[in-house]
Amino acid sequence: MNSGFLFRYPPLVIFFITILVFVQIPVFLCYDLYASCNNKYHCGDIANVDYPFWGAGRVRGCGKPDLFLNCTRNITLIEMRNVTYRVLSVNMTTRSLKIAREDYYSGGICSPKFVNTTLDSNFFVYSSGYANIMLVYGCLPSTTPKLFSCQGIGSVYIAAEVNDPGICKGPTVFVPVPGTPTMIGDIWNVSKMEEVLREGFEVNWEEDKSCSDCIQSNGVCGNDDTNQTTCFSAPPTEAPQKPQGTYKFPCQQKLVLINVVSSVFTHYFHNPDHHHIIFKPLPD
């Protein structure tokens, strides 16, 4: 006698049962946000970075959504206002970030992305000691000493003021550089200008009082679903006793169960003529 039990389940029934089960125990609860956010960001020369940034082992909930640090070939990049910047240094104590435009850093003055250097004012302000210069592209040849020649673009004019020499018809890019507007004449040659652009500029972010209080309480800072700073506490050293008659799936078992159910559903989806599953009892 066959000891198996024959049950017939249409594929949609299996699908809805799966949804009902996992709505009660969603997989995202498997993430240990305290452990993840307790990790520091490390990438090349950039190390020991935490809130408000995330990336490279720190999941999205560990920092502000817009402050993602992208580690690529040991180089840290961050994007703001449609401009990609290379992160040169991070000082968590002074809450300062030194960045350089990646287009100028990698390609030089003749390979720009024609977008102004504009900070995300929700998070950053310029450190003191910087002045904006403008690079005006598409200029006609001239005897003006502050013109550089870029193949395929034309000449480029550099000035500390918004007024160009009247011979430029192309886009203008504003970039902060160290010093004051009166010092711009010292960097008018191409090699010096590119050296200054690669040195980058420094920005600061404000102290987050909620995060400071969290750290004082031995918690770890993160971000909640409403984009507000939250505090993740360390789990208890001893797991609390589970009430009798209840059981909570460990994360690993949840993922295994998901894979099993997904495989069954995929099989039924691709084999519509098979409409039964045989369950056999475990041996005693």
GROMACS .gro file of C-alpha atoms in nm:
model
  284
    1MET     CA    1   0.000   0.000   0.000
    2ASN     CA    2   0.133   0.338  -0.096
    3SER     CA    3   0.197   0.543   0.220
    4GLY     CA    4   0.198   0.874   0.035
    5PHE     CA    5  -0.078   1.128   0.057
    6LEU     CA    6  -0.202   1.286  -0.261
    7PHE     CA    7  -0.294   1.649  -0.248
    8ARG     CA    8  -0.397   1.855  -0.544
    9TYR     CA    9  -0.299   2.225  -0.530
   10PRO     CA   10  -0.340   2.458  -0.829
   11PRO     CA   11  -0.032   2.683  -0.876
   12LEU     CA   12  -0.221   2.999  -0.777
   13VAL     CA   13  -0.320   2.843  -0.446
   14ILE     CA   14   0.046   2.766  -0.372
   15PHE     CA   15   0.135   3.123  -0.463
   16PHE     CA   16  -0.124   3.278  -0.231
   17ILE     CA   17  -0.032   3.046   0.055
   18THR     CA   18   0.329   3.157   0.014
   19ILE     CA   19   0.227   3.525   0.024
   20LEU     CA   20   0.019   3.472   0.339
   21VAL     CA   21   0.302   3.293   0.516
   22PHE     CA   22   0.569   3.547   0.437
   23VAL     CA   23   0.356   3.852   0.506
   24GLN     CA   24   0.358   3.729   0.865
   25ILE     CA   25   0.736   3.674   0.869
   26PRO     CA   26   0.888   3.912   0.610
   27VAL     CA   27   1.238   3.835   0.497
   28PHE     CA   28   1.371   4.188   0.558
   29LEU     CA   29   1.346   4.116   0.930
   30CYS     CA   30   1.638   3.880   0.877
   31TYR     CA   31   1.874   4.178   0.856
   32ASP     CA   32   2.056   4.251   1.181
   33LEU     CA   33   2.070   4.628   1.148
   34TYR     CA   34   2.269   4.670   1.466
   35ALA     CA   35   2.544   4.440   1.339
   36SER     CA   36   2.540   4.585   0.987
   37CYS     CA   37   2.542   4.948   1.100
   38ASN     CA   38   2.807   4.874   1.359
   39ASN     CA   39   3.039   4.798   1.066
   40LYS     CA   40   3.258   5.080   0.945
   41TYR     CA   41   3.295   5.168   0.578
   42HIS     CA   42   3.635   5.069   0.439
   43CYS     CA   43   3.750   5.120   0.080
   44GLY     CA   44   4.110   5.183  -0.021
   45ASP     CA   45   4.243   5.482   0.173
   46ILE     CA   46   3.897   5.568   0.310
   47ALA     CA   47   3.832   5.392   0.640
   48ASN     CA   48   3.630   5.400   0.963
   49VAL     CA   49   3.333   5.584   0.812
   50ASP     CA   50   2.986   5.539   0.961
   51TYR     CA   51   2.662   5.738   0.990
   52PRO     CA   52   2.532   5.929   0.795
   53PHE     CA   53   2.698   5.729   0.515
   54TRP     CA   54   2.629   5.376   0.393
   55GLY     CA   55   2.775   5.131   0.143
   56ALA     CA   56   3.033   4.848   0.128
   57GLY     CA   57   2.891   4.629   0.403
   58ARG     CA   58   2.669   4.895   0.555
   59VAL     CA   59   2.315   4.840   0.427
   60ARG     CA   60   2.085   5.119   0.315
   61GLY     CA   61   1.924   5.159   0.659
   62CYS     CA   62   2.263   5.251   0.807
   63GLY     CA   63   2.279   5.597   0.649
   64LYS     CA   64   2.091   5.870   0.467
   65PRO     CA   65   1.962   5.739   0.131
   66ASP     CA   66   2.144   6.007  -0.069
   67LEU     CA   67   2.477   5.954   0.107
   68PHE     CA   68   2.577   5.628  -0.058
   69LEU     CA   69   2.951   5.566  -0.084
   70ASN     CA   70   3.029   5.361  -0.391
   71CYS     CA   71   3.350   5.160  -0.357
   72THR     CA   72   3.493   5.089  -0.704
   73ARG     CA   73   3.844   4.948  -0.745
   74ASN     CA   74   3.941   5.084  -0.400
   75ILE     CA   75   3.816   5.429  -0.499
   76THR     CA   76   3.523   5.587  -0.314
   77LEU     CA   77   3.271   5.784  -0.518
   78ILE     CA   78   2.967   5.983  -0.408
   79GLU     CA   79   2.704   6.147  -0.628
   80MET     CA   80   2.541   6.483  -0.558
   81ARG     CA   81   2.316   6.686  -0.785
   82ASN     CA   82   2.404   6.472  -1.091
   83VAL     CA   83   2.778   6.515  -1.040
   84THR     CA   84   3.007   6.230  -0.935
   85TYR     CA   85   3.281   6.316  -0.687
   86ARG     CA   86   3.585   6.123  -0.579
   87VAL     CA   87   3.615   6.108  -0.200
   88LEU     CA   88   3.971   6.199  -0.105
   89SER     CA   89   3.931   6.187   0.274
   90VAL     CA   90   3.669   6.165   0.548
   91ASN     CA   91   3.714   6.294   0.902
   92MET     CA   92   3.433   6.174   1.126
   93THR     CA   93   3.558   6.382   1.421
   94THR     CA   94   3.541   6.715   1.240
   95ARG     CA   95   3.252   6.594   1.021
   96SER     CA   96   3.436   6.691   0.705
   97LEU     CA   97   3.455   6.536   0.362
   98LYS     CA   98   3.717   6.624   0.100
   99ILE     CA   99   3.599   6.561  -0.253
  100ALA     CA  100   3.701   6.634  -0.612
  101ARG     CA  101   3.493   6.624  -0.926
  102GLU     CA  102   3.557   6.285  -1.086
  103ASP     CA  103   3.533   6.423  -1.440
  104TYR     CA  104   3.817   6.670  -1.376
  105TYR     CA  105   4.010   6.429  -1.155
  106SER     CA  106   4.020   6.150  -1.413
  107GLY     CA  107   3.992   6.331  -1.744
  108GLY     CA  108   4.140   6.675  -1.686
  109ILE     CA  109   4.001   7.015  -1.765
  110CYS     CA  110   3.902   6.918  -2.119
  111SER     CA  111   3.674   6.629  -2.019
  112PRO     CA  112   3.402   6.793  -1.813
  113LYS     CA  113   3.045   6.702  -1.745
  114PHE     CA  114   2.880   7.036  -1.808
  115VAL     CA  115   2.707   7.062  -1.470
  116ASN     CA  116   2.789   7.315  -1.200
  117THR     CA  117   2.944   7.204  -0.873
  118THR     CA  118   2.642   7.234  -0.644
  119LEU     CA  119   2.627   7.076  -0.302
  120ASP     CA  120   2.326   6.904  -0.154
  121SER     CA  121   2.240   7.177   0.095
  122ASN     CA  122   2.033   6.931   0.298
  123PHE     CA  123   2.357   6.776   0.420
  124PHE     CA  124   2.666   6.981   0.332
  125VAL     CA  125   2.814   7.329   0.343
  126TYR     CA  126   3.147   7.446   0.203
  127SER     CA  127   3.433   7.472   0.448
  128SER     CA  128   3.590   7.816   0.479
  129GLY     CA  129   3.879   7.919   0.255
  130TYR     CA  130   3.731   7.840  -0.087
  131ALA     CA  131   3.622   8.060  -0.375
  132ASN     CA  132   3.427   7.975  -0.688
  133ILE     CA  133   3.590   8.007  -1.027
  134MET     CA  134   3.416   7.967  -1.359
  135LEU     CA  135   3.534   7.769  -1.658
  136VAL     CA  136   3.370   7.893  -1.978
  137TYR     CA  137   3.389   7.651  -2.270
  138GLY     CA  138   3.355   7.701  -2.644
  139CYS     CA  139   3.551   8.026  -2.660
  140LEU     CA  140   3.699   8.164  -2.982
  141PRO     CA  141   4.079   8.194  -3.011
  142SER     CA  142   4.210   8.508  -2.845
  143THR     CA  143   4.524   8.663  -2.703
  144THR     CA  144   4.361   8.657  -2.360
  145PRO     CA  145   4.613   8.474  -2.137
  146LYS     CA  146   4.347   8.285  -1.944
  147LEU     CA  147   4.237   8.074  -2.242
  148PHE     CA  148   4.319   7.703  -2.269
  149SER     CA  149   4.270   7.500  -2.582
  150CYS     CA  150   4.064   7.180  -2.567
  151GLN     CA  151   4.041   6.962  -2.876
  152GLY     CA  152   3.682   6.925  -2.996
  153ILE     CA  153   3.556   7.186  -2.750
  154GLY     CA  154   3.747   7.500  -2.837
  155SER     CA  155   3.916   7.732  -2.595
  156VAL     CA  156   3.834   7.751  -2.225
  157TYR     CA  157   3.833   8.075  -2.031
  158ILE     CA  158   3.892   8.088  -1.655
  159ALA     CA  159   3.775   8.375  -1.437
  160ALA     CA  160   3.671   8.452  -1.084
  161GLU     CA  161   3.380   8.665  -1.201
  162VAL     CA  162   3.068   8.581  -1.395
  163ASN     CA  163   3.173   8.817  -1.676
  164ASP     CA  164   3.351   8.640  -1.962
  165PRO     CA  165   3.567   8.820  -2.224
  166GLY     CA  166   3.279   8.822  -2.473
  167ILE     CA  167   3.426   8.559  -2.703
  168CYS     CA  168   3.270   8.250  -2.540
  169LYS     CA  169   2.947   8.088  -2.653
  170GLY     CA  170   2.965   7.756  -2.468
  171PRO     CA  171   2.853   7.626  -2.126
  172THR     CA  172   2.996   7.752  -1.800
  173VAL     CA  173   3.100   7.531  -1.509
  174PHE     CA  174   3.155   7.669  -1.157
  175VAL     CA  175   3.410   7.492  -0.937
  176PRO     CA  176   3.536   7.582  -0.586
  177VAL     CA  177   3.913   7.612  -0.541
  178PRO     CA  178   4.128   7.707  -0.241
  179GLY     CA  179   4.199   8.077  -0.192
  180THR     CA  180   4.024   8.400  -0.279
  181PRO     CA  181   3.910   8.542  -0.615
  182THR     CA  182   4.218   8.765  -0.628
  183MET     CA  183   4.442   8.456  -0.629
  184ILE     CA  184   4.288   8.304  -0.945
  185GLY     CA  185   4.562   8.455  -1.160
  186ASP     CA  186   4.810   8.216  -0.999
  187ILE     CA  187   4.643   7.909  -1.152
  188TRP     CA  188   4.567   8.018  -1.504
  189ASN     CA  189   4.795   7.767  -1.675
  190VAL     CA  190   4.653   7.423  -1.759
  191SER     CA  191   4.882   7.202  -1.550
  192LYS     CA  192   4.844   7.418  -1.239
  193MET     CA  193   4.468   7.440  -1.286
  194GLU     CA  194   4.430   7.063  -1.316
  195GLU     CA  195   4.649   7.011  -1.011
  196VAL     CA  196   4.425   7.240  -0.807
  197LEU     CA  197   4.109   7.065  -0.930
  198ARG     CA  198   4.250   6.724  -0.831
  199GLU     CA  199   4.323   6.853  -0.480
  200GLY     CA  200   3.949   6.896  -0.442
  201PHE     CA  201   3.765   7.095  -0.178
  202GLU     CA  202   3.630   7.031   0.169
  203VAL     CA  203   3.269   7.026   0.284
  204ASN     CA  204   3.116   6.977   0.628
  205TRP     CA  205   2.798   6.820   0.759
  206GLU     CA  206   2.619   6.925   1.076
  207GLU     CA  207   2.617   6.725   1.396
  208ASP     CA  208   2.313   6.504   1.436
  209LYS     CA  209   2.205   6.538   1.800
  210SER     CA  210   1.990   6.226   1.783
  211CYS     CA  211   2.286   6.024   1.662
  212SER     CA  212   2.515   6.168   1.930
  213ASP     CA  213   2.264   6.067   2.198
  214CYS     CA  214   2.239   5.722   2.042
  215ILE     CA  215   2.616   5.670   2.056
  216GLN     CA  216   2.621   5.785   2.419
  217SER     CA  217   2.373   5.508   2.498
  218ASN     CA  218   2.595   5.249   2.324
  219GLY     CA  219   2.360   5.228   2.029
  220VAL     CA  220   2.433   5.248   1.658
  221CYS     CA  221   2.288   5.519   1.435
  222GLY     CA  222   2.077   5.441   1.132
  223ASN     CA  223   1.787   5.569   0.925
  224ASP     CA  224   1.422   5.468   0.945
  225ASP     CA  225   1.155   5.449   0.675
  226THR     CA  226   1.065   5.816   0.721
  227ASN     CA  227   1.426   5.924   0.657
  228GLN     CA  228   1.475   6.016   1.023
  229THR     CA  229   1.772   5.922   1.237
  230THR     CA  230   1.706   5.618   1.451
  231CYS     CA  231   1.903   5.420   1.706
  232PHE     CA  232   1.969   5.047   1.685
  233SER     CA  233   2.040   4.886   2.019
  234ALA     CA  234   2.261   4.586   2.079
  235PRO     CA  235   2.070   4.259   2.107
  236PRO     CA  236   2.045   4.105   2.455
  237THR     CA  237   2.334   3.879   2.550
  238GLU     CA  238   2.089   3.600   2.629
  239ALA     CA  239   1.790   3.536   2.408
  240PRO     CA  240   1.461   3.572   2.599
  241GLN     CA  241   1.270   3.252   2.666
  242LYS     CA  242   1.012   3.189   2.395
  243PRO     CA  243   0.656   3.142   2.515
  244GLN     CA  244   0.554   2.777   2.503
  245GLY     CA  245   0.372   2.679   2.188
  246THR     CA  246   0.526   2.949   1.964
  247TYR     CA  247   0.806   2.921   1.714
  248LYS     CA  248   0.989   3.183   1.514
  249PHE     CA  249   1.174   3.085   1.198
  250PRO     CA  250   1.546   3.169   1.206
  251CYS     CA  251   1.655   3.376   0.908
  252GLN     CA  252   1.840   3.087   0.744
  253GLN     CA  253   1.531   2.867   0.757
  254LYS     CA  254   1.317   3.145   0.614
  255LEU     CA  255   1.548   3.174   0.314
  256VAL     CA  256   1.559   2.797   0.263
  257LEU     CA  257   1.179   2.781   0.279
  258ILE     CA  258   1.152   3.063   0.026
  259ASN     CA  259   1.383   2.881  -0.214
  260VAL     CA  260   1.186   2.556  -0.179
  261VAL     CA  261   0.847   2.719  -0.235
  262SER     CA  262   0.985   2.924  -0.526
  263SER     CA  263   1.117   2.609  -0.690
  264VAL     CA  264   0.783   2.432  -0.650
  265PHE     CA  265   0.595   2.730  -0.791
  266THR     CA  266   0.837   2.758  -1.086
  267HIS     CA  267   0.789   2.385  -1.160
  268TYR     CA  268   0.411   2.417  -1.164
  269PHE     CA  269   0.421   2.733  -1.371
  270HIS     CA  270   0.627   2.565  -1.642
  271ASN     CA  271   0.443   2.230  -1.618
  272PRO     CA  272   0.072   2.319  -1.610
  273ASP     CA  273  -0.031   1.957  -1.676
  274HIS     CA  274   0.115   1.841  -1.341
  275HIS     CA  275  -0.131   1.927  -1.069
  276HIS     CA  276  -0.037   1.719  -0.771
  277ILE     CA  277   0.224   1.699  -0.499
  278ILE     CA  278   0.292   1.380  -0.308
  279PHE     CA  279   0.389   1.423   0.057
  280LYS     CA  280   0.544   1.121   0.229
  281PRO     CA  281   0.564   1.090   0.606
  282LEU     CA  282   0.905   1.099   0.769
  283PRO     CA  283   1.034   0.764   0.897
  284ASP     CA  284   0.992   0.702   1.268
   0.00000   0.00000   0.00000
